[in-house]
mmCIF file of C-alpha atoms in Angstrom:
data_model
loop_
_atom_site.group_PDB
_atom_site.id
_atom_site.type_symbol
_atom_site.label_atom_id
_atom_site.label_comp_id
_atom_site.label_asym_id
_atom_site.label_seq_id
_atom_site.Cartn_x
_atom_site.Cartn_y
_atom_site.Cartn_z
ATOM 1 C CA MET A 1 46.625 39.409 135.861
ATOM 2 C CA PRO A 2 45.221 42.651 136.461
ATOM 3 C CA GLU A 3 47.683 45.829 136.572
ATOM 4 C CA PRO A 4 46.561 48.255 139.673
ATOM 5 C CA ALA A 5 44.422 50.307 137.499
ATOM 6 C CA ASN A 6 42.371 47.257 136.714
ATOM 7 C CA GLN A 7 42.342 45.650 140.068
ATOM 8 C CA LEU A 8 38.889 45.671 141.865
ATOM 9 C CA PRO A 9 38.022 48.039 144.685
ATOM 10 C CA ALA A 10 39.267 46.529 148.303
ATOM 11 C CA GLU A 11 35.577 46.629 149.460
ATOM 12 C CA ALA A 12 34.656 44.109 147.149
ATOM 13 C CA LEU A 13 37.360 41.767 147.885
ATOM 14 C CA ARG A 14 35.104 40.039 151.335
ATOM 15 C CA ASP A 15 32.225 38.782 150.975
ATOM 16 C CA THR A 16 31.016 39.679 147.046
ATOM 17 C CA THR A 17 28.960 38.774 144.169
ATOM 18 C CA LEU A 18 30.420 39.148 140.961
ATOM 19 C CA ARG A 19 27.909 38.901 137.803
ATOM 20 C CA GLN A 20 29.586 38.877 134.154
ATOM 21 C CA THR A 21 27.720 38.245 130.819
ATOM 22 C CA MET A 22 29.599 36.512 128.094
ATOM 23 C CA HIS A 23 28.382 36.232 124.097
ATOM 24 C CA LEU A 24 28.451 32.746 123.027
ATOM 25 C CA SER A 25 29.400 31.450 119.562
ATOM 26 C CA VAL A 26 27.423 28.319 118.924
ATOM 27 C CA GLY A 27 24.720 26.607 120.800
ATOM 28 C CA GLY A 28 24.197 23.314 122.830
ATOM 29 C CA GLN A 29 22.684 20.954 124.433
ATOM 30 C CA THR A 30 25.180 21.220 127.443
ATOM 31 C CA ILE A 31 27.638 23.559 129.176
ATOM 32 C CA ARG A 32 30.403 23.805 131.641
ATOM 33 C CA VAL A 33 32.442 27.646 132.895
ATOM 34 C CA ARG A 34 35.870 27.302 133.293
ATOM 35 C CA ILE A 35 37.009 28.652 136.677
ATOM 36 C CA SER A 36 40.610 30.148 136.434
ATOM 37 C CA ASN A 37 42.852 31.073 139.521
ATOM 38 C CA ALA A 38 46.381 30.746 136.701
ATOM 39 C CA TYR A 39 47.767 34.051 138.119
ATOM 40 C CA GLY A 40 46.488 33.990 142.192
ATOM 41 C CA ALA A 41 49.347 33.790 144.394
ATOM 42 C CA ALA A 42 46.651 31.487 146.788
ATOM 43 C CA PRO A 43 43.539 29.098 146.809
ATOM 44 C CA LEU A 44 40.377 30.631 145.283
ATOM 45 C CA HIS A 45 37.453 29.598 147.054
ATOM 46 C CA LEU A 46 33.980 30.278 145.702
ATOM 47 C CA THR A 47 31.152 29.862 148.082
ATOM 48 C CA ALA A 48 28.752 29.102 144.291
ATOM 49 C CA VAL A 49 28.252 29.616 141.003
ATOM 50 C CA HIS A 50 25.352 30.516 139.103
ATOM 51 C CA VAL A 51 24.021 30.782 135.407
ATOM 52 C CA ALA A 52 21.305 32.498 134.092
ATOM 53 C CA ARG A 53 19.915 33.757 130.586
ATOM 54 C CA PRO A 54 20.128 38.057 130.603
ATOM 55 C CA MET A 55 16.945 39.729 129.978
ATOM 56 C CA PRO A 56 17.554 41.521 126.941
ATOM 57 C CA GLY A 57 18.287 44.781 126.738
ATOM 58 C CA LEU A 58 19.134 45.566 130.634
ATOM 59 C CA LEU A 59 22.528 44.780 132.071
ATOM 60 C CA GLY A 60 23.848 43.075 134.652
ATOM 61 C CA VAL A 61 19.731 41.699 135.246
ATOM 62 C CA ILE A 62 18.037 37.857 134.341
ATOM 63 C CA VAL A 63 16.026 36.187 133.775
ATOM 64 C CA PRO A 64 14.929 34.403 136.995
ATOM 65 C CA GLU A 65 13.380 31.477 136.560
ATOM 66 C CA THR A 66 16.343 30.571 134.348
ATOM 67 C CA ASP A 67 18.450 30.913 137.251
ATOM 68 C CA ALA A 68 20.914 27.160 137.929
ATOM 69 C CA ALA A 69 23.669 26.374 140.093
ATOM 70 C CA LEU A 70 26.569 24.797 138.620
ATOM 71 C CA SER A 71 28.480 21.957 140.402
ATOM 72 C CA PHE A 72 31.891 20.855 140.962
ATOM 73 C CA ALA A 73 32.995 16.937 141.522
ATOM 74 C CA GLY A 74 29.088 17.186 142.580
ATOM 75 C CA ARG A 75 29.157 20.092 145.096
ATOM 76 C CA SER A 76 27.913 23.752 144.820
ATOM 77 C CA ASP A 77 31.201 25.778 146.101
ATOM 78 C CA VAL A 78 34.969 24.753 144.980
ATOM 79 C CA THR A 79 38.128 26.039 146.414
ATOM 80 C CA ILE A 80 41.344 26.494 142.873
ATOM 81 C CA PRO A 81 44.623 25.520 143.472
ATOM 82 C CA ALA A 82 46.695 28.801 142.672
ATOM 83 C CA GLY A 83 47.983 28.862 139.203
ATOM 84 C CA ALA A 84 45.463 26.505 138.676
ATOM 85 C CA ASP A 85 41.768 26.006 136.732
ATOM 86 C CA PHE A 86 38.965 23.977 137.269
ATOM 87 C CA LEU A 87 36.116 23.315 134.936
ATOM 88 C CA SER A 88 32.043 22.649 136.458
ATOM 89 C CA ASP A 89 30.362 19.557 136.044
ATOM 90 C CA PRO A 90 28.269 19.199 132.983
ATOM 91 C CA LEU A 91 25.388 21.368 133.218
ATOM 92 C CA ALA A 92 21.952 20.719 130.855
ATOM 93 C CA PHE A 93 21.279 23.967 129.944
ATOM 94 C CA PRO A 94 20.397 24.509 126.367
ATOM 95 C CA VAL A 95 21.846 27.776 124.724
ATOM 96 C CA ALA A 96 21.132 29.455 121.419
ATOM 97 C CA PRO A 97 23.929 29.855 118.780
ATOM 98 C CA LEU A 98 25.286 34.179 119.199
ATOM 99 C CA SER A 99 23.494 33.661 122.736
ATOM 100 C CA ASP A 100 24.245 35.562 126.009
ATOM 101 C CA LEU A 101 24.754 33.745 129.343
ATOM 102 C CA THR A 102 25.042 35.617 132.454
ATOM 103 C CA ILE A 103 27.238 33.791 135.019
ATOM 104 C CA THR A 104 27.466 34.787 138.644
ATOM 105 C CA LEU A 105 30.024 33.718 141.374
ATOM 106 C CA HIS A 106 29.473 34.431 145.148
ATOM 107 C CA TYR A 107 33.180 34.361 147.197
ATOM 108 C CA ASP A 108 33.745 35.113 150.674
ATOM 109 C CA GLN A 109 37.069 36.709 150.892
ATOM 110 C CA LEU A 110 40.303 37.381 148.145
ATOM 111 C CA ASP A 111 43.144 37.885 150.386
ATOM 112 C CA PHE A 112 44.814 39.030 146.585
ATOM 113 C CA GLN A 113 43.674 40.449 143.453
ATOM 114 C CA PRO A 114 42.124 37.711 141.239
ATOM 115 C CA THR A 115 42.728 36.559 137.946
ATOM 116 C CA GLY A 116 40.943 38.966 135.427
ATOM 117 C CA HIS A 117 40.985 40.057 131.652
ATOM 118 C CA PRO A 118 41.583 44.215 131.748
ATOM 119 C CA GLY A 119 39.713 44.728 127.907
ATOM 120 C CA ALA A 120 36.560 42.974 128.520
ATOM 121 C CA ARG A 121 34.465 45.645 126.896
ATOM 122 C CA ALA A 122 31.543 44.026 128.791
ATOM 123 C CA ALA A 123 30.182 44.953 132.346
ATOM 124 C CA ALA A 124 30.721 43.167 135.132
ATOM 125 C CA PHE A 125 28.673 43.836 138.480
ATOM 126 C CA LEU A 126 29.891 43.676 142.207
ATOM 127 C CA ALA A 127 27.324 43.499 144.769
ATOM 128 C CA PRO A 128 28.067 43.053 148.535
ATOM 129 C CA GLY A 129 26.830 39.615 149.909
ATOM 130 C CA ASP A 130 25.185 36.686 148.773
ATOM 131 C CA GLN A 131 23.163 37.603 145.912
ATOM 132 C CA LEU A 132 23.174 34.694 143.271
ATOM 133 C CA ALA A 133 20.002 34.175 141.981
ATOM 134 C CA ALA A 134 18.811 38.229 142.727
ATOM 135 C CA ALA A 135 17.074 39.315 139.002
ATOM 136 C CA THR A 136 19.121 42.623 139.682
ATOM 137 C CA PRO A 137 22.205 42.532 142.265
ATOM 138 C CA SER A 138 21.580 46.080 144.764
ATOM 139 C CA PRO A 139 23.833 47.774 145.013
ATOM 140 C CA TYR A 140 25.872 47.503 143.007
ATOM 141 C CA THR A 141 29.325 49.002 140.955
ATOM 142 C CA MET A 142 29.731 48.228 137.512
ATOM 143 C CA LEU A 143 33.379 47.613 135.814
ATOM 144 C CA GLU A 144 34.325 46.947 132.308
ATOM 145 C CA HIS A 145 36.674 44.117 132.959
ATOM 146 C CA TRP A 146 36.325 40.484 133.129
ATOM 147 C CA TYR A 147 37.564 38.179 136.507
ATOM 148 C CA LEU A 148 38.030 34.896 136.869
ATOM 149 C CA ILE A 149 36.010 32.633 134.260
ATOM 150 C CA GLU A 150 38.096 31.074 131.651
ATOM 151 C CA ALA A 151 35.720 29.835 129.133
ATOM 152 C CA VAL A 152 31.655 28.786 128.997
ATOM 153 C CA GLU A 153 32.870 25.214 127.211
ATOM 154 C CA VAL A 154 29.297 23.732 124.823
ATOM 155 C CA ARG A 155 28.319 20.542 124.060
ATOM 156 C CA GLY A 156 25.718 19.923 121.426
ATOM 157 C CA PRO A 157 24.579 18.538 117.953
ATOM 158 C CA GLY A 158 25.548 21.690 116.729
ATOM 159 C CA ALA A 159 29.089 22.656 118.839
ATOM 160 C CA ARG A 160 31.790 20.451 117.154
ATOM 161 C CA SER A 161 35.204 21.978 116.779
ATOM 162 C CA ALA A 162 37.134 25.750 117.417
ATOM 163 C CA VAL A 163 38.644 28.441 116.498
ATOM 164 C CA VAL A 164 41.163 30.365 118.251
ATOM 165 C CA ALA A 165 41.721 33.724 117.608
ATOM 166 C CA LEU A 166 45.569 34.674 119.320
ATOM 167 C CA GLY A 167 46.515 38.488 118.951
ATOM 168 C CA ASP A 168 46.659 41.304 120.696
ATOM 169 C CA SER A 169 44.518 44.508 121.112
ATOM 170 C CA ILE A 170 42.552 44.490 117.691
ATOM 171 C CA THR A 171 42.032 41.204 118.582
ATOM 172 C CA ASP A 172 40.565 41.724 122.396
ATOM 173 C CA GLY A 173 38.483 44.401 120.254
ATOM 174 C CA ARG A 174 39.920 47.749 121.310
ATOM 175 C CA GLY A 175 38.236 50.628 120.051
ATOM 176 C CA SER A 176 34.675 48.378 119.277
ATOM 177 C CA ILE A 177 30.911 49.493 120.902
ATOM 178 C CA PRO A 178 31.204 47.782 124.874
ATOM 179 C CA ASN A 179 28.591 44.871 125.270
ATOM 180 C CA ALA A 180 27.986 45.317 121.277
ATOM 181 C CA ASN A 181 30.109 42.024 120.690
ATOM 182 C CA ASN A 182 31.707 43.779 117.393
ATOM 183 C CA ARG A 183 34.856 42.649 117.310
ATOM 184 C CA TRP A 184 36.475 41.155 114.154
ATOM 185 C CA PRO A 185 36.375 37.815 116.024
ATOM 186 C CA ASP A 186 32.338 38.223 117.055
ATOM 187 C CA ASP A 187 31.957 39.172 113.702
ATOM 188 C CA LEU A 188 33.640 36.236 112.404
ATOM 189 C CA ALA A 189 31.402 33.850 114.892
ATOM 190 C CA ARG A 190 27.898 35.485 112.579
ATOM 191 C CA ARG A 191 29.903 34.548 109.419
ATOM 192 C CA LEU A 192 30.435 31.079 110.555
ATOM 193 C CA ALA A 193 27.233 30.633 112.106
ATOM 194 C CA ALA A 194 25.487 31.590 109.138
ATOM 195 C CA ASN A 195 26.761 29.189 106.802
ATOM 196 C CA PRO A 196 25.930 25.708 106.760
ATOM 197 C CA ALA A 197 29.322 24.534 106.538
ATOM 198 C CA THR A 198 30.809 26.250 109.295
ATOM 199 C CA ARG A 199 27.680 26.633 112.313
ATOM 200 C CA GLY A 200 29.038 24.194 114.694
ATOM 201 C CA ILE A 201 32.430 25.917 114.668
ATOM 202 C CA GLY A 202 32.943 28.047 118.145
ATOM 203 C CA VAL A 203 35.322 31.128 117.987
ATOM 204 C CA LEU A 204 37.888 31.457 120.850
ATOM 205 C CA ASN A 205 38.825 35.452 121.340
ATOM 206 C CA MET A 206 42.035 34.798 123.119
ATOM 207 C CA GLY A 207 43.414 38.409 122.164
ATOM 208 C CA ILE A 208 44.914 40.877 124.878
ATOM 209 C CA GLY A 209 45.665 44.097 124.970
ATOM 210 C CA GLY A 210 49.404 45.311 124.610
ATOM 211 C CA ASN A 211 50.172 41.571 124.292
ATOM 212 C CA ARG A 212 53.674 40.807 122.313
ATOM 213 C CA VAL A 213 55.498 38.229 120.364
ATOM 214 C CA LEU A 214 58.174 38.278 122.501
ATOM 215 C CA LEU A 215 57.967 39.936 125.883
ATOM 216 C CA ASP A 216 55.831 40.049 128.619
ATOM 217 C CA GLY A 217 53.165 43.529 128.965
ATOM 218 C CA LEU A 218 49.396 43.350 129.783
ATOM 219 C CA GLY A 219 49.609 39.235 129.849
ATOM 220 C CA PRO A 220 52.380 36.251 128.901
ATOM 221 C CA ASN A 221 53.740 37.015 125.489
ATOM 222 C CA ALA A 222 52.435 34.484 123.190
ATOM 223 C CA LEU A 223 55.026 31.958 123.021
ATOM 224 C CA ALA A 224 54.561 31.479 127.114
ATOM 225 C CA ARG A 225 50.780 31.587 126.690
ATOM 226 C CA PHE A 226 50.269 29.305 123.630
ATOM 227 C CA ASP A 227 49.839 26.153 125.836
ATOM 228 C CA ARG A 228 47.237 27.508 127.789
ATOM 229 C CA ASP A 229 45.153 29.571 125.326
ATOM 230 C CA VAL A 230 45.406 27.531 121.970
ATOM 231 C CA LEU A 231 46.253 23.941 123.130
ATOM 232 C CA ALA A 232 44.176 23.375 126.018
ATOM 233 C CA GLN A 233 41.210 24.359 124.548
ATOM 234 C CA GLY A 234 38.408 21.872 123.669
ATOM 235 C CA GLY A 235 38.254 21.278 120.297
ATOM 236 C CA VAL A 236 40.561 23.010 118.605
ATOM 237 C CA ARG A 237 41.301 23.019 115.148
ATOM 238 C CA TRP A 238 42.196 25.837 113.631
ATOM 239 C CA LEU A 239 44.407 28.956 115.116
ATOM 240 C CA ILE A 240 44.321 32.736 113.478
ATOM 241 C CA LEU A 241 47.206 34.491 114.524
ATOM 242 C CA LEU A 242 47.580 38.353 114.466
ATOM 243 C CA GLU A 243 50.492 39.427 116.561
ATOM 244 C CA GLY A 244 53.870 41.540 116.822
ATOM 245 C CA ILE A 245 52.976 44.906 116.713
ATOM 246 C CA ASN A 246 53.867 46.067 120.109
ATOM 247 C CA ASP A 247 56.670 44.072 119.743
ATOM 248 C CA LEU A 248 57.776 46.746 116.515
ATOM 249 C CA GLY A 249 56.504 49.494 118.208
ATOM 250 C CA MET A 250 57.830 49.420 121.691
ATOM 251 C CA LEU A 251 61.661 48.648 120.333
ATOM 252 C CA THR A 252 61.685 52.296 119.708
ATOM 253 C CA ARG A 253 59.491 53.196 122.014
ATOM 254 C CA ASP A 254 61.679 55.485 124.208
ATOM 255 C CA ALA A 255 64.559 56.185 122.284
ATOM 256 C CA ALA A 256 65.572 54.918 118.126
ATOM 257 C CA ALA A 257 66.951 51.720 117.366
ATOM 258 C CA ALA A 258 70.299 51.062 115.935
ATOM 259 C CA ALA A 259 69.291 49.032 112.330
ATOM 260 C CA PRO A 260 71.303 45.478 113.456
ATOM 261 C CA ASP A 261 68.237 46.022 116.859
ATOM 262 C CA HIS A 262 65.884 46.198 113.993
ATOM 263 C CA GLU A 263 66.705 43.112 112.012
ATOM 264 C CA ALA A 264 67.450 41.092 115.247
ATOM 265 C CA LEU A 265 63.684 42.046 116.451
ATOM 266 C CA VAL A 266 62.476 40.826 113.241
ATOM 267 C CA ALA A 267 64.455 37.261 112.663
ATOM 268 C CA ARG A 268 63.588 36.789 116.050
ATOM 269 C CA THR A 269 59.630 37.573 116.097
ATOM 270 C CA ILE A 270 59.618 35.363 112.751
ATOM 271 C CA ALA A 271 61.154 32.771 114.541
ATOM 272 C CA ALA A 272 58.542 32.889 117.396
ATOM 273 C CA TYR A 273 55.327 32.666 114.261
ATOM 274 C CA ARG A 274 57.614 29.691 113.023
ATOM 275 C CA GLN A 275 57.286 27.909 116.603
ATOM 276 C CA ILE A 276 53.999 28.993 116.474
ATOM 277 C CA VAL A 277 53.639 26.875 113.889
ATOM 278 C CA GLN A 278 54.902 23.948 114.455
ATOM 279 C CA ARG A 279 53.303 23.785 117.801
ATOM 280 C CA ALA A 280 50.132 24.010 116.348
ATOM 281 C CA HIS A 281 51.190 21.770 113.470
ATOM 282 C CA ASP A 282 51.925 18.632 116.588
ATOM 283 C CA HIS A 283 48.535 19.375 117.162
ATOM 284 C CA GLY A 284 46.629 18.415 114.277
ATOM 285 C CA ILE A 285 45.923 22.559 114.301
ATOM 286 C CA LYS A 286 45.715 24.961 110.379
ATOM 287 C CA VAL A 287 47.485 28.653 111.303
ATOM 288 C CA MET A 288 46.405 31.438 109.314
ATOM 289 C CA ALA A 289 48.081 34.386 110.060
ATOM 290 C CA GLY A 290 47.109 37.688 109.636
ATOM 291 C CA THR A 291 49.058 40.313 108.581
ATOM 292 C CA LEU A 292 49.922 43.419 110.603
ATOM 293 C CA PRO A 293 47.576 46.436 109.968
ATOM 294 C CA PRO A 294 49.883 49.460 109.532
ATOM 295 C CA PHE A 295 50.499 51.806 112.479
ATOM 296 C CA MET A 296 52.062 54.978 111.563
ATOM 297 C CA SER A 297 50.814 58.584 113.254
ATOM 298 C CA PHE A 298 49.521 56.349 116.694
ATOM 299 C CA THR A 299 51.458 58.893 118.833
ATOM 300 C CA TYR A 300 52.220 56.249 121.788
ATOM 301 C CA TYR A 301 54.434 54.468 119.654
ATOM 302 C CA HIS A 302 55.847 57.714 117.052
ATOM 303 C CA PRO A 303 56.509 55.086 114.214
ATOM 304 C CA THR A 304 59.203 55.520 111.872
ATOM 305 C CA PRO A 305 60.165 54.305 108.324
ATOM 306 C CA ALA A 306 62.381 51.853 110.477
ATOM 307 C CA ASN A 307 59.003 50.517 111.930
ATOM 308 C CA GLU A 308 57.384 50.537 108.897
ATOM 309 C CA ALA A 309 59.866 48.408 107.056
ATOM 310 C CA ASP A 310 59.895 46.130 109.994
ATOM 311 C CA ARG A 311 56.306 45.766 109.687
ATOM 312 C CA GLN A 312 57.017 45.009 106.019
ATOM 313 C CA ALA A 313 59.576 42.519 106.414
ATOM 314 C CA LEU A 314 57.080 40.659 109.254
ATOM 315 C CA ASN A 315 54.084 40.426 106.245
ATOM 316 C CA ALA A 316 56.370 39.440 103.744
ATOM 317 C CA TRP A 317 57.272 36.022 106.043
ATOM 318 C CA ILE A 318 53.967 36.063 106.569
ATOM 319 C CA ARG A 319 52.620 36.255 102.665
ATOM 320 C CA GLY A 320 55.535 33.434 101.945
ATOM 321 C CA THR A 321 54.688 30.158 100.142
ATOM 322 C CA GLY A 322 53.946 27.909 102.832
ATOM 323 C CA ASN A 323 55.099 29.413 105.937
ATOM 324 C CA VAL A 324 51.523 28.994 107.508
ATOM 325 C CA ASP A 325 48.384 27.308 105.909
ATOM 326 C CA ALA A 326 46.556 30.492 105.238
ATOM 327 C CA VAL A 327 46.753 33.885 105.061
ATOM 328 C CA ALA A 328 44.516 36.575 106.104
ATOM 329 C CA ASP A 329 45.666 40.116 104.572
ATOM 330 C CA PHE A 330 44.715 42.338 107.104
ATOM 331 C CA ASP A 331 47.076 45.275 106.296
ATOM 332 C CA ALA A 332 45.467 45.285 102.030
ATOM 333 C CA ALA A 333 42.036 45.486 103.786
ATOM 334 C CA LEU A 334 42.430 48.091 106.410
ATOM 335 C CA ARG A 335 45.100 50.397 104.610
ATOM 336 C CA ASP A 336 44.874 53.425 103.071
ATOM 337 C CA PRO A 337 45.756 53.019 99.566
ATOM 338 C CA ALA A 338 46.611 56.962 99.043
ATOM 339 C CA ALA A 339 49.000 56.445 101.969
ATOM 340 C CA PRO A 340 49.187 52.892 102.864
ATOM 341 C CA ASP A 341 51.538 53.322 106.221
ATOM 342 C CA HIS A 342 48.313 54.218 107.378
ATOM 343 C CA LEU A 343 44.730 53.148 108.577
ATOM 344 C CA LEU A 344 42.011 53.716 105.565
ATOM 345 C CA PRO A 345 39.937 57.064 107.724
ATOM 346 C CA ALA A 346 37.224 55.088 107.625
ATOM 347 C CA PHE A 347 38.528 52.052 109.075
ATOM 348 C CA ASP A 348 40.462 53.683 111.672
ATOM 349 C CA SER A 349 38.884 54.195 115.238
ATOM 350 C CA GLY A 350 41.256 57.473 115.277
ATOM 351 C CA ASP A 351 44.155 56.357 117.263
ATOM 352 C CA HIS A 352 45.837 55.154 113.944
ATOM 353 C CA ILE A 353 45.557 51.854 115.080
ATOM 354 C CA HIS A 354 42.814 49.865 116.076
ATOM 355 C CA PRO A 355 40.453 49.253 113.646
ATOM 356 C CA SER A 356 36.522 50.869 113.857
ATOM 357 C CA VAL A 357 33.440 48.669 113.664
ATOM 358 C CA GLU A 358 34.010 49.040 110.425
ATOM 359 C CA GLY A 359 37.066 47.985 110.019
ATOM 360 C CA TYR A 360 36.458 45.385 112.439
ATOM 361 C CA LYS A 361 33.872 43.623 110.209
ATOM 362 C CA ALA A 362 35.956 44.725 106.951
ATOM 363 C CA MET A 363 38.513 41.879 108.928
ATOM 364 C CA ALA A 364 36.489 39.549 109.649
ATOM 365 C CA GLU A 365 34.759 39.646 106.338
ATOM 366 C CA LEU A 366 37.954 38.733 104.540
ATOM 367 C CA ILE A 367 38.869 35.500 106.303
ATOM 368 C CA PRO A 368 37.933 32.596 103.662
ATOM 369 C CA LEU A 369 35.414 30.225 105.157
ATOM 370 C CA GLY A 370 36.708 27.540 103.197
ATOM 371 C CA PHE A 371 40.108 27.779 105.382
ATOM 372 C CA PHE A 372 37.030 25.550 108.094
ATOM 373 C CA ALA A 373 36.253 23.530 105.410
ATOM 374 C CA PRO A 374 36.744 19.426 106.390
ATOM 375 C CA PRO A 375 40.007 17.025 105.274
ATOM 376 C CA PRO A 376 38.682 15.480 101.825
ATOM 377 C CA VAL A 377 38.401 11.797 102.477
ATOM 378 C CA VAL A 378 40.668 9.854 101.030
ATOM 379 C CA HIS A 379 39.224 6.261 100.183
ATOM 380 C CA ARG A 380 41.521 3.886 99.972
ATOM 381 C CA PRO A 381 41.874 0.916 97.835
ATOM 382 C CA ALA A 382 42.264 -2.438 99.630
ATOM 383 C CA HIS A 383 46.119 -4.071 99.834
ATOM 384 C CA PRO A 384 45.976 -6.294 97.537
ATOM 385 C CA GLY A 385 48.377 -8.532 99.239
ATOM 386 C CA LYS A 386 50.793 -10.794 98.039
ATOM 387 C CA ARG A 387 50.596 -12.679 94.737
ATOM 388 C CA LYS A 388 51.117 -16.261 94.526
#
């Protein structure tokens, strides 16, 4: 649910067209769009939803001849209960790997602030009235948030399975360039698409800025949202977990904490990590955990050596033998060898916690693609039966 600073303007709550563009990781022949009313307090009525190819290089503009209407249980409109998601019917709409898809919605009225994602780093357009099929809605208001769209599902010979990136603002892409798709999950998607053995693997970015493992912040805590954001996604076989910095920073943001409080936080966070790993394994999902990069000198948290010791303790558990299926050592990739409790300047976006575009690229590059290899086929001999 968007906090007040990221809510829709009051004039956009009635008879409005909302246009957003999503970056896809895999290609296929058929798509479905999932609309979310997860945090709505009342039913959400959409009069229609359209998809189209965006005009290259022009934000908010579609290629009109590609415009197509989605249906929901055979109808053009849909009413989604409070707290629920709703999948569109499958639509034959071929999409290429690493391409963009523009989704345009029209609603008659919203009596509440809709479910949204403040850290979109992609432009959304609001325009009055029904302008679903307009090449360029006019007049329009541009925002950098996402609303109502939960996911785009792609089906076809090239789309087989998916990996979820579960994390906070580092996964969400704080410090990346808006509308450029250069968060680290985007860079990982490009690596997977370029490798014949992995090009059918979709990447689902489930990063939320400010997110924590144990407590709610900007969005539910990682344990609370695990079922919706990981298990409920289609075709998920792998999970990359990068969470915990905000738990460490918030402990001491307003006042120093005693040593037992630091120890308890580390213990509770590790227990939550174990829960996430176990839940994933129970559903046949392999888990890669990312070590927490350094954040010393981040002024919002003003970390101390005690916070750094907590980070080292969590990273030691992540690197420990047998705790997870694989480790992405983001700490080793991003830290400054001359000051290991700081980001390398070339990989620092400037705030000393969020990587730069080059830092995100380095994160994606260190993820071993062998983690995504299919399990080996075991040929078992026929049972010999009993001898007489």
